[in-house]
XYZ file of C-alpha atoms in Angstrom:
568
model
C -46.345 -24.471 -20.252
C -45.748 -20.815 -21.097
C -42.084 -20.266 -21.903
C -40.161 -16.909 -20.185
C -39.539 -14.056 -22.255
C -35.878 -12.586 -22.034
C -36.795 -9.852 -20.379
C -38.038 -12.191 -17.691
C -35.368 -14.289 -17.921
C -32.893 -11.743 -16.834
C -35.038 -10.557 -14.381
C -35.001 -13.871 -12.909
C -31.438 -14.295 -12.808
C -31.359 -10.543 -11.075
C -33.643 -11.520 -8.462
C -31.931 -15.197 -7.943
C -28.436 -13.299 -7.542
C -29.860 -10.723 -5.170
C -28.154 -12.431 -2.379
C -24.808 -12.747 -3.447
C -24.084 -8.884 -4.300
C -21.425 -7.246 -2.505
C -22.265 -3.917 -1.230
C -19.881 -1.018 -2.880
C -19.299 1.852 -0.424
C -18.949 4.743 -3.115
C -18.412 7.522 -0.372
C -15.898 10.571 -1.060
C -13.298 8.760 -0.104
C -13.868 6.056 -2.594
C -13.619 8.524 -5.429
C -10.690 10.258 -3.989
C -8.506 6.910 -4.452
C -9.967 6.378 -7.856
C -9.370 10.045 -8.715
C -5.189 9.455 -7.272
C -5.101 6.245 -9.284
C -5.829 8.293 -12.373
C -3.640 11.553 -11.542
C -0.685 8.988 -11.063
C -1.023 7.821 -13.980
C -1.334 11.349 -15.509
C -5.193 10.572 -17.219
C -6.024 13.884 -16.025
C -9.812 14.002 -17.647
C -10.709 11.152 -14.857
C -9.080 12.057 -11.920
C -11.075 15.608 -12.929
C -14.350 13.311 -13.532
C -13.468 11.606 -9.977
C -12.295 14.640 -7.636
C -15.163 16.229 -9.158
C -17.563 13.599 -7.621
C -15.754 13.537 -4.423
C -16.225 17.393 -4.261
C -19.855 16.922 -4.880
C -20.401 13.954 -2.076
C -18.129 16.392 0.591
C -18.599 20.247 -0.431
C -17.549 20.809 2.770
C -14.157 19.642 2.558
C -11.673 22.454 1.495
C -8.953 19.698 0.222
C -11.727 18.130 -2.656
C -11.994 21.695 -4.238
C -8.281 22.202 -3.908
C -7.595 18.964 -5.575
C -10.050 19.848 -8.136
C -8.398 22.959 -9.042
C -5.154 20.907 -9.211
C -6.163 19.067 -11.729
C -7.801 21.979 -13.588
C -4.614 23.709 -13.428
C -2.842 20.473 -14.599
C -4.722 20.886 -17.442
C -3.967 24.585 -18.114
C -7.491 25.994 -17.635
C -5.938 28.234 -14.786
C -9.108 30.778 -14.879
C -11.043 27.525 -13.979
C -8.842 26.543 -10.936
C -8.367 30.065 -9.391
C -12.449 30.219 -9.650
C -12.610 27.294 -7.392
C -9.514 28.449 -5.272
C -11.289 31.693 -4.745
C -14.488 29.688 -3.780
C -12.240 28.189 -0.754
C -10.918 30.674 0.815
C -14.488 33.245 0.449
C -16.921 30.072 1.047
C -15.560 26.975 2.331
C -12.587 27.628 4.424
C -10.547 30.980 5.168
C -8.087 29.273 6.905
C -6.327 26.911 3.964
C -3.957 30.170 3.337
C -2.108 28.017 0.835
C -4.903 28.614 -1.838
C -3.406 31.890 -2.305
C -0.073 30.341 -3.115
C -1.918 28.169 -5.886
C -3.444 31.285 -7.396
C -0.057 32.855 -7.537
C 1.082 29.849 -9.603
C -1.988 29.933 -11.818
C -1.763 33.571 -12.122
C 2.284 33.513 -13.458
C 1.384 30.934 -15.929
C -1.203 33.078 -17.331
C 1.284 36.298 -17.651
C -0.546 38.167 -15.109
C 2.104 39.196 -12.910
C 0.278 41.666 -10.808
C -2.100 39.556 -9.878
C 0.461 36.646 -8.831
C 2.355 39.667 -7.151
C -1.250 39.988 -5.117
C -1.808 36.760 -4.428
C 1.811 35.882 -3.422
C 1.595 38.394 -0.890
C -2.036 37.880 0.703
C 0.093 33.743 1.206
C 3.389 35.158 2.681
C 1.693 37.748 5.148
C -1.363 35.438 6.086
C 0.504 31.736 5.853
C 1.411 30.460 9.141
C 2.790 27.070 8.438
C 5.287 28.409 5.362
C 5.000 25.142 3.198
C 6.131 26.711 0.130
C 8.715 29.485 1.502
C 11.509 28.446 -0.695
C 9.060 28.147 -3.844
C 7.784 31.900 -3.149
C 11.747 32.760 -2.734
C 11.745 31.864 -6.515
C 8.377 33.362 -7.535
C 9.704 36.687 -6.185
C 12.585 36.623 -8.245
C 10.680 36.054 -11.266
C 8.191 38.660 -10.240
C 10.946 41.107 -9.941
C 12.282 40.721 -13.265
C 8.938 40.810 -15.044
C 7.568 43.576 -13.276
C 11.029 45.256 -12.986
C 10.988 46.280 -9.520
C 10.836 44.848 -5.633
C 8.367 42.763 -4.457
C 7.100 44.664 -1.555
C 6.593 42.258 1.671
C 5.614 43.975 5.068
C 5.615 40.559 6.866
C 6.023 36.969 6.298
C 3.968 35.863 9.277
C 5.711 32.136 8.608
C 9.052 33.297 8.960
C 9.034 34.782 12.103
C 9.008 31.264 14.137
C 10.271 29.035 10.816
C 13.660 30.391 11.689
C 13.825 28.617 14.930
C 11.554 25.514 14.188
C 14.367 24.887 11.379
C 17.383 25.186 13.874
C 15.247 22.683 16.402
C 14.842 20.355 13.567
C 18.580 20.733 12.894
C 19.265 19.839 16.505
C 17.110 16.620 16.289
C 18.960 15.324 13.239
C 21.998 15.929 14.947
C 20.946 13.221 18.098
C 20.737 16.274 20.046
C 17.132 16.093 21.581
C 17.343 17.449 25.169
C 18.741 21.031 23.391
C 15.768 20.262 20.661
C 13.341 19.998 23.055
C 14.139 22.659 25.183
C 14.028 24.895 21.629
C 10.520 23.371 20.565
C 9.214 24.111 23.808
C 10.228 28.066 23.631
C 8.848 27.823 20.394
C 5.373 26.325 21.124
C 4.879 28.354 23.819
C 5.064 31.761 21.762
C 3.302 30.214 19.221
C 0.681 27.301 20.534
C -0.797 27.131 17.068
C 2.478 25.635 15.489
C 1.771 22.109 14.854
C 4.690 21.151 13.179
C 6.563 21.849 16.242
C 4.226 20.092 18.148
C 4.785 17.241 16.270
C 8.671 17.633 16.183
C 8.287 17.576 19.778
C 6.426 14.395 20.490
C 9.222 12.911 18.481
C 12.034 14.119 20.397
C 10.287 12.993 23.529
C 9.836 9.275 21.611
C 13.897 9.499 20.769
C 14.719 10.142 24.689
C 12.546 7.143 25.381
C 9.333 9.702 27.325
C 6.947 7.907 25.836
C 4.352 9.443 27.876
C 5.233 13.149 27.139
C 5.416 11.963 23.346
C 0.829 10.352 23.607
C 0.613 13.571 25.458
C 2.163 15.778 22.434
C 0.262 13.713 19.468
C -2.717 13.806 21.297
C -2.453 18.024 21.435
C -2.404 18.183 17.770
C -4.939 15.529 16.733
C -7.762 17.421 19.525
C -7.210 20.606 17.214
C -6.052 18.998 13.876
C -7.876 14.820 13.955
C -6.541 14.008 10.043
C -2.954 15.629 10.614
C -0.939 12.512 8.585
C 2.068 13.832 10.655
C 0.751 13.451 13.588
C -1.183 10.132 12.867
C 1.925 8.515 11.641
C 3.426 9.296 15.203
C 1.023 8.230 17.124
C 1.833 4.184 14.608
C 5.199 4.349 15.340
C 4.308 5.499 19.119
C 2.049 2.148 19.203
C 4.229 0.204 18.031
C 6.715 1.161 20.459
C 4.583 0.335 23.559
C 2.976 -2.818 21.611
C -0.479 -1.392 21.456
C -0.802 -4.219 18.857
C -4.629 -3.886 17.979
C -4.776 0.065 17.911
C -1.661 -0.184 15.871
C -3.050 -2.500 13.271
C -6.792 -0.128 13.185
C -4.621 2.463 12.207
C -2.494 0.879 9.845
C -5.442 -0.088 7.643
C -6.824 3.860 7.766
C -2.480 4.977 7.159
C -2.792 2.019 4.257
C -5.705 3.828 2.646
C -4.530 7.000 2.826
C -3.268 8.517 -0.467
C -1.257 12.039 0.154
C -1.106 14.714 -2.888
C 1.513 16.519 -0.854
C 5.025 15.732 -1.051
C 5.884 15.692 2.578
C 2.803 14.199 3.431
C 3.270 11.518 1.239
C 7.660 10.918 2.168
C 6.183 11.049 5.858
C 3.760 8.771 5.293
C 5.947 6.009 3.142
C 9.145 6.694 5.431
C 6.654 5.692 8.649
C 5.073 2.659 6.504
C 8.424 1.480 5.768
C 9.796 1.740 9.397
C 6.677 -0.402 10.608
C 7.638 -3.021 8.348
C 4.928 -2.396 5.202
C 7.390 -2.493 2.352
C 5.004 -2.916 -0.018
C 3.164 0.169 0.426
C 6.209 2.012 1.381
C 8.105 1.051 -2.181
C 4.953 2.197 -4.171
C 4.556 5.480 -2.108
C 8.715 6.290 -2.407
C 8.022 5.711 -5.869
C 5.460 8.094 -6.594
C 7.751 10.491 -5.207
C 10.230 10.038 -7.752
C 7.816 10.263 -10.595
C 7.040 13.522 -9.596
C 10.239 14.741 -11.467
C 10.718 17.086 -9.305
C 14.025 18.721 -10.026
C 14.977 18.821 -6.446
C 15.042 15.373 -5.437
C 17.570 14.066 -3.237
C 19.710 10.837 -3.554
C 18.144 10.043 -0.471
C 14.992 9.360 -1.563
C 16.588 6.940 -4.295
C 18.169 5.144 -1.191
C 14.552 5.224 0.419
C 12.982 3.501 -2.833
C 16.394 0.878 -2.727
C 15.627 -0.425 0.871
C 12.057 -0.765 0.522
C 12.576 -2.698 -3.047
C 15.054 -4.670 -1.343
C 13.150 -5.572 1.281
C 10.342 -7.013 -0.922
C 12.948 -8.586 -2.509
C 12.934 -6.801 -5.666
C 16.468 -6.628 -6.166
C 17.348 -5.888 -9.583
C 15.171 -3.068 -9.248
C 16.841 -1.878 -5.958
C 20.210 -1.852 -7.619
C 18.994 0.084 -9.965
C 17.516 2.658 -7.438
C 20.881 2.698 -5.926
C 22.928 3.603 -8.956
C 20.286 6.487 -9.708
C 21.180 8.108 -6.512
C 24.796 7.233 -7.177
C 24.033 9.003 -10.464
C 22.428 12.070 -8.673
C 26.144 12.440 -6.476
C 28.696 10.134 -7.024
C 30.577 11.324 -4.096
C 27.400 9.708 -1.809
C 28.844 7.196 0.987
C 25.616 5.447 1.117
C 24.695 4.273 -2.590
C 28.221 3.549 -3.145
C 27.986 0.675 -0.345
C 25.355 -0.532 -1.457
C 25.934 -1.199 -4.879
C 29.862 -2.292 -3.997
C 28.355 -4.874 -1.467
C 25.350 -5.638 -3.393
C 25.969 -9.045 -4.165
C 27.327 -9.913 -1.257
C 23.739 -8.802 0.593
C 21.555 -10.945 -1.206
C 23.106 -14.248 -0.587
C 20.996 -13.399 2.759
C 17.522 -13.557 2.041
C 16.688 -12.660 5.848
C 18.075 -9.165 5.886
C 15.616 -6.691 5.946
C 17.265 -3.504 5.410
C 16.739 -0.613 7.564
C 15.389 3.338 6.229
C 18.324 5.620 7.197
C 20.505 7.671 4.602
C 23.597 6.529 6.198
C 25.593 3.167 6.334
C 24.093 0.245 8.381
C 27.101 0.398 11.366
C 26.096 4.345 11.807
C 22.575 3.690 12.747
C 24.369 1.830 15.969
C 26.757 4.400 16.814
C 24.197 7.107 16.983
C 22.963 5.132 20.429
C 26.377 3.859 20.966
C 25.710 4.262 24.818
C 23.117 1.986 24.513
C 24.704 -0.869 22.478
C 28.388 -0.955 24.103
C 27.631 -3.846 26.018
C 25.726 -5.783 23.037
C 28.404 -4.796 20.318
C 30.484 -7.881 20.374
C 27.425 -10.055 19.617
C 25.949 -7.862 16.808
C 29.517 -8.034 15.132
C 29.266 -11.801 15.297
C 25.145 -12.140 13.925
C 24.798 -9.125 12.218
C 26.197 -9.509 8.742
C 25.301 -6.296 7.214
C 26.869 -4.579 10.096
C 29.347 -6.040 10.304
C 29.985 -5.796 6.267
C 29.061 -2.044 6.344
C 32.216 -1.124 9.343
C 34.708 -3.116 7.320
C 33.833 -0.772 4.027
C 33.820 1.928 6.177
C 37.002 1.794 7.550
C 38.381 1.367 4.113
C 36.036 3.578 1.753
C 34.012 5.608 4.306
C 34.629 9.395 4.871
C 37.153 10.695 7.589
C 34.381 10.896 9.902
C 32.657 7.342 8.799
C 36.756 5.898 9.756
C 36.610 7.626 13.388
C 32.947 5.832 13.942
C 34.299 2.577 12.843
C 37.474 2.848 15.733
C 35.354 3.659 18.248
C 32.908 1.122 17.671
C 35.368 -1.969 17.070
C 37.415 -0.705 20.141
C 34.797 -2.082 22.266
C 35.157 -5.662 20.105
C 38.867 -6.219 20.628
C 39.075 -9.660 19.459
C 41.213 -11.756 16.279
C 39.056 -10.304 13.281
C 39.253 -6.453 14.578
C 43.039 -7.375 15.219
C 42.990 -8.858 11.509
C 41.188 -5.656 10.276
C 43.381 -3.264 11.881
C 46.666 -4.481 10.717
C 45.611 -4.561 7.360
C 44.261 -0.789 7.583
C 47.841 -0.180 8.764
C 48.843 -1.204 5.228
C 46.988 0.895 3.200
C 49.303 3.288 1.533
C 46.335 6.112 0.784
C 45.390 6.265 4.785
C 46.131 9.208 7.009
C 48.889 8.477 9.494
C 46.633 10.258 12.508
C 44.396 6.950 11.469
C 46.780 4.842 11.212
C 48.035 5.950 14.644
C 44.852 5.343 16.430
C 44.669 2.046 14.977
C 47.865 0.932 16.716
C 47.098 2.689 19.457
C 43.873 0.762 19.385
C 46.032 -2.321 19.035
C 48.319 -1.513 21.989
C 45.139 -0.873 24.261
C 44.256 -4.722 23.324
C 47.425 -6.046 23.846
C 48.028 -6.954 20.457
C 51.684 -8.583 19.844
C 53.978 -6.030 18.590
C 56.005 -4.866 16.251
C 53.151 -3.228 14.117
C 53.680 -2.872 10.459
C 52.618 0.332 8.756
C 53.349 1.848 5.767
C 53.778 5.746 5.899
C 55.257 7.781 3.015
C 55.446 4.590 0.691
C 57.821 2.992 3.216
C 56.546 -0.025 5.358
C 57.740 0.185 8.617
C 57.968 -2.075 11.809
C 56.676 0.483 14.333
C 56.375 0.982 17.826
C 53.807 3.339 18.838
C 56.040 4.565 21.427
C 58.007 7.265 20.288
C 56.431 9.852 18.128
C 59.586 11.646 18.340
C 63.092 10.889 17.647
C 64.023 13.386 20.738
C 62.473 10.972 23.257
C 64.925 8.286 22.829
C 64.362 6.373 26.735
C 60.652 5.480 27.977
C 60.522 5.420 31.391
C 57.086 2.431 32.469
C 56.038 4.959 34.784
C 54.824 7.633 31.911
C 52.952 4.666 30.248
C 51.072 3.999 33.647
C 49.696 7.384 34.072
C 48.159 7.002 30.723
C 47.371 3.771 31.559
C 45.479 5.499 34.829
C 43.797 8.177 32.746
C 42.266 5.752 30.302
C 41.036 3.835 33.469
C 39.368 6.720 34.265
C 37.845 8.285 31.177
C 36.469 4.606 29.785
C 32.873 5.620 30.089
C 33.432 9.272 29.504
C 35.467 9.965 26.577
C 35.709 8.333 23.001
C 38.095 6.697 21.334
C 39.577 10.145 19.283
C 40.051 11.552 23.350
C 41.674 8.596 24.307
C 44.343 8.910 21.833
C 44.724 12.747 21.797
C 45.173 12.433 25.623
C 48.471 10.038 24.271
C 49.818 12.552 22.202
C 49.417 15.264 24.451
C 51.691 13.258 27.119
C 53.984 12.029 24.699
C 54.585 16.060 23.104
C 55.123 17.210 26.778
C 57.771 14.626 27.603
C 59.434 15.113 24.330
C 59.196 19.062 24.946
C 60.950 18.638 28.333
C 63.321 15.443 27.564
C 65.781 15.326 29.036
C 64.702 17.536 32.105
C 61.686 16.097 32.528
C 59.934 16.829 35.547
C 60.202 14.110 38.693
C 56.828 11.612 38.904
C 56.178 11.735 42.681
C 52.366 11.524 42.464
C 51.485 9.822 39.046
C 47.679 10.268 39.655
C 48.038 14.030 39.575
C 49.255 14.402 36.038
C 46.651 11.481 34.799
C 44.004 13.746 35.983
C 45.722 17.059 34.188
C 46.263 15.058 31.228
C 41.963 14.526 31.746
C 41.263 17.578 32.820
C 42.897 19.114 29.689
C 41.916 17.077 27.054
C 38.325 17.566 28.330
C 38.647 21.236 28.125
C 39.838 20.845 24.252
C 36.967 18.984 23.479
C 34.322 21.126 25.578
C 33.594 18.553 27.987
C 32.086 19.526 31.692
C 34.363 19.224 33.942
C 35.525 21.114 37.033
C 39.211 20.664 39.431
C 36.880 19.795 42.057
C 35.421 16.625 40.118
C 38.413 15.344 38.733
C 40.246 15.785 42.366
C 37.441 13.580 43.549
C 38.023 11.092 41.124
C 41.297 11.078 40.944
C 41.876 11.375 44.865
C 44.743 14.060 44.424
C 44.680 17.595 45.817
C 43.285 20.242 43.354
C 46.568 22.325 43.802
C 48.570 19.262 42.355
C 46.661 19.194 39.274
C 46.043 22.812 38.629
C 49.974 22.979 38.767
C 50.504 20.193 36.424
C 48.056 21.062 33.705
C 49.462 25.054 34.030
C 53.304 22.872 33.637
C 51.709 21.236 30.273
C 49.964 24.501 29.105
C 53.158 26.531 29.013
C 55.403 23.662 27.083
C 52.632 22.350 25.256
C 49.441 24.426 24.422
């Protein structure tokens, strides 16, 4: 019997194990992830070796050559990078402005200041999107001082709608979407192009609950733009919202494989991975973010890392996150709760933490409207809530205290009762909150006296006087505040409630002991509304609150001019 050679041997065991090989897809995209697993981990000669490939599988793609010329520039060999930069923009695609920007860098690190000077202006005058405004902001100065002179600029084509695309975005932050919407709209339809307004609005329709208008906006930008990340990571949380389950989870797995080189790409696409409940991905994307080392960095994006460690339950790690952005600001509300309470939070291991730079209670009184009637229960089941109003009220800002009234004034049972009296006690508080607080307690009927301590004295207080003039209280000025309240319950916070109090208490103590003869209570309860609204610019006409109030409008116009004149 003739005995195999090695070489037949192996080829043997080749042909045997034919079956069991696992194809390898080794497509551009496959060396694009190898080529970020390398640049991550700064091994600059592969990701080179890998973007490379990629470029060669997709010439086509504009992004491959620009991440080539990243790395080349990475690497110093600027002459290199600007070749392929100039290869985009003459070749590939005239339209990715921001290679001009890129040259500019590569250009200033080389000394040759003209030619960034060039470059810097062929971005700002032919850039519509404006990614790197503020960074040309700085290049100009530097320009200026080498080159000892002004940078002339005939137009930054960027600017001329950024200006109102930031203001919109300002208004969205702000919970203000109708007003945002009705800016993004202006904007979009001077300039159609704009797709980061296009996205903005699809999100303001999602945060007014138009879930329609919001498939119709993402669907406008992926026809022109199918890959744009913002828009893709929209159209997720959009799914999600609607419980589109399967298209959700096909996109997920392309979101999951994506790997941004842009910053905001890559905080978009981590902040919408956390949000849909991937903190795994999300962690290791906030991450890379940090090791950028980027000076600018925010202490949000330390909080961002925090939650998502958290919620994978990596919670030394989290801590530590949380006293880096404490580090970054110490005056920061958010880290500061987080790292006081810390302890306290993972005795639960259920709580999965939520991705918003502000503390957990604030989150709920941003859609207050919506969660009145539910409030009671999420103060009984919802421990980090619950946890993050009691800090508040204690260690929160001035603003963070006023959120925390009006939210427990719709909870009005023993442990707000509990938690109110004991604010009352702090000797650092402002007496305006301590004020509201027992007014807060009079409006539940809590048993009097209240004890307060104001100017290092503890006191057993009524809130009825605030002035020593007003020695007698007639019941009949406490029911036409009682009346008013009745009235502005659904209308009017907490702050309104109680400035509408010390508005009738100052006119009675103004007037004591002539004050004027209560024939029709209702008529000053609606001046007393009526006013207070104007203070705080709320709509609201004599007509309306006549209706309302069922008094003449010539009763109340002559009361709130009575008020104005001793008063305001």
């Amino acid at each position: 019997m003739e005995v195999p050679t090695e070489m037949q041997r192996k080829r043997t065991v080749v042909e045997r194990d034919k079956t069991n090989i696992v194809s390898l897809s080794m497509n551009a995209t496959f060396f694009y992830e190898k080529a970020v697993h390398f640049l991550d981990r700064y091994q600059y000669a592969k990701a080179l070796k890998y973007f490379r490939r990629a470029m060669e599988l997709e010439p086509e793609n504009p992004v491959n050559h620009a991440n080539l010329a990243g790395v080349y520039s990475e690497l110093g060999d600027y002459r290199e990078s600007n070749k392929i930069l100039k290869k985009v923009l003459d070749e590939v695609d005239p339209s990715m402005t921001e290679c001009h920007f890129y040259m500019a860098n590569n250009y200033m690190n080389m000394d040759l200041f003209e030619s960034a000077e060039e470059a810097l202006v062929s971005y700002l005058e032919k850039d519509v999107e404006g990614q790197y405004l503020e960074e040309c902001d700085d290049m100009i100065e530097l320009l200026s001082i080498e080159l000892n002179r002004d940078i002339p600029i005939k137009k930054m084509k960027s600017k001329e709608k950024f200006f109102e695309h930031d203001r919109a975005r300002l208004l969205l932050e702000e919970g203000k979407c109708p007003e945002a919407i009705h800016l993004l709209k202006k904007i979009i339809k001077k300039y159609p192009d704009f797709i980061a307004a296009q996205n903005n609005l699809a999100l303001a329709y999602y945060y007014i609950g138009d879930y329609d208008r919001t498939a119709e906006h993402i669907e406008d930008v992926l026809k022109v733009d199918p890959g744009n990340l913002h828009a893709l990571c929209n159209l997720a949380i959009y799914y999600r919202q609607i419980q589109e389950e399967n298209k959700l989870s096909e996109l997920l797995q392309l979101l999951s494989k994506t790997y941004p080189y842009l910053p905001d790409q890559l905080y978009k696409l981590a902040m919408t991975l956390g949000l849909l409940g991937n903190h795994e991905m999300a962690y290791h994307h906030f991450l890379r973010l940090i090791k950028t080392g980027d000076e600018a960095i925010e202490p949000s994006l330390f909080h961002y890392a925090a939650v998502a460690a958290f919620n994978t339950k990596r919670y030394e790690k989290a801590l530590n996150l949380w006293k880096q952005a404490k580090n970054l600001d110490a005056k920061e509300i958010v880290p500061n709760f987080f790292i006081e309470e810390f302890d306290k939070l993972i005795t639960n291991q259920h709580i999965i933490l939520s991705y918003h730079y502000f503390l957990p209670f604030e989150e709920h009184f941003h859609m207050l409207g919506k969660w009145k009637e539910n409030v009671l229960n999420e103060w009984n089941t919802n421990h980090i809530v619950r946890t993050s109003l009691k800090w508040g009220l204690f260690h929160g800002t001035m603003t963070n205290k006023l959120q925390v009234l009006e939210i427990i004034s719709f909870i009005q049972n023993k442990d707000v009762e509990d938690l109110l009296r004991k604010f009352l006690l702090e000797p650092t508080e402002k007496d305006k909150l301590k004020r509201m607080a027992v007014f807060l307690l009079r409006t539940m009927k809590a048993s009097e006296p209240y004890e307060m301590i104001t100017n290092g004295e503890k006191l057993n207080i009524d809130l009825l006087p605030l002035s020593n003039k007003l020695i007698t209280w007639d019941e009949k000025w406490h029911l036409i505040i009682n009346a008013a309240l009745i009235h502005m319950e659904d209308r009017y916070d907490l702050q309104q409630k109680y400035e509408l109090y010390t508005l009738w208490v100052h006119f009675l103590t103004m007037k004591y002991p002539n004050v004027p003869k209560i024939n029709k209570p209702k008529g000053w309860s609606a001046a007393l509304e009526y006013l207070i609204a104007k203070m705080y610019n709320v709509e609201i006409t004599y007509r309306e609150v006549s209706e309302r109030y069922q008094i003449s409008v010539s009763t109340i116009k002559k009361n709130v001019d009575l008020i104005k004149d001793n008063v305001l």
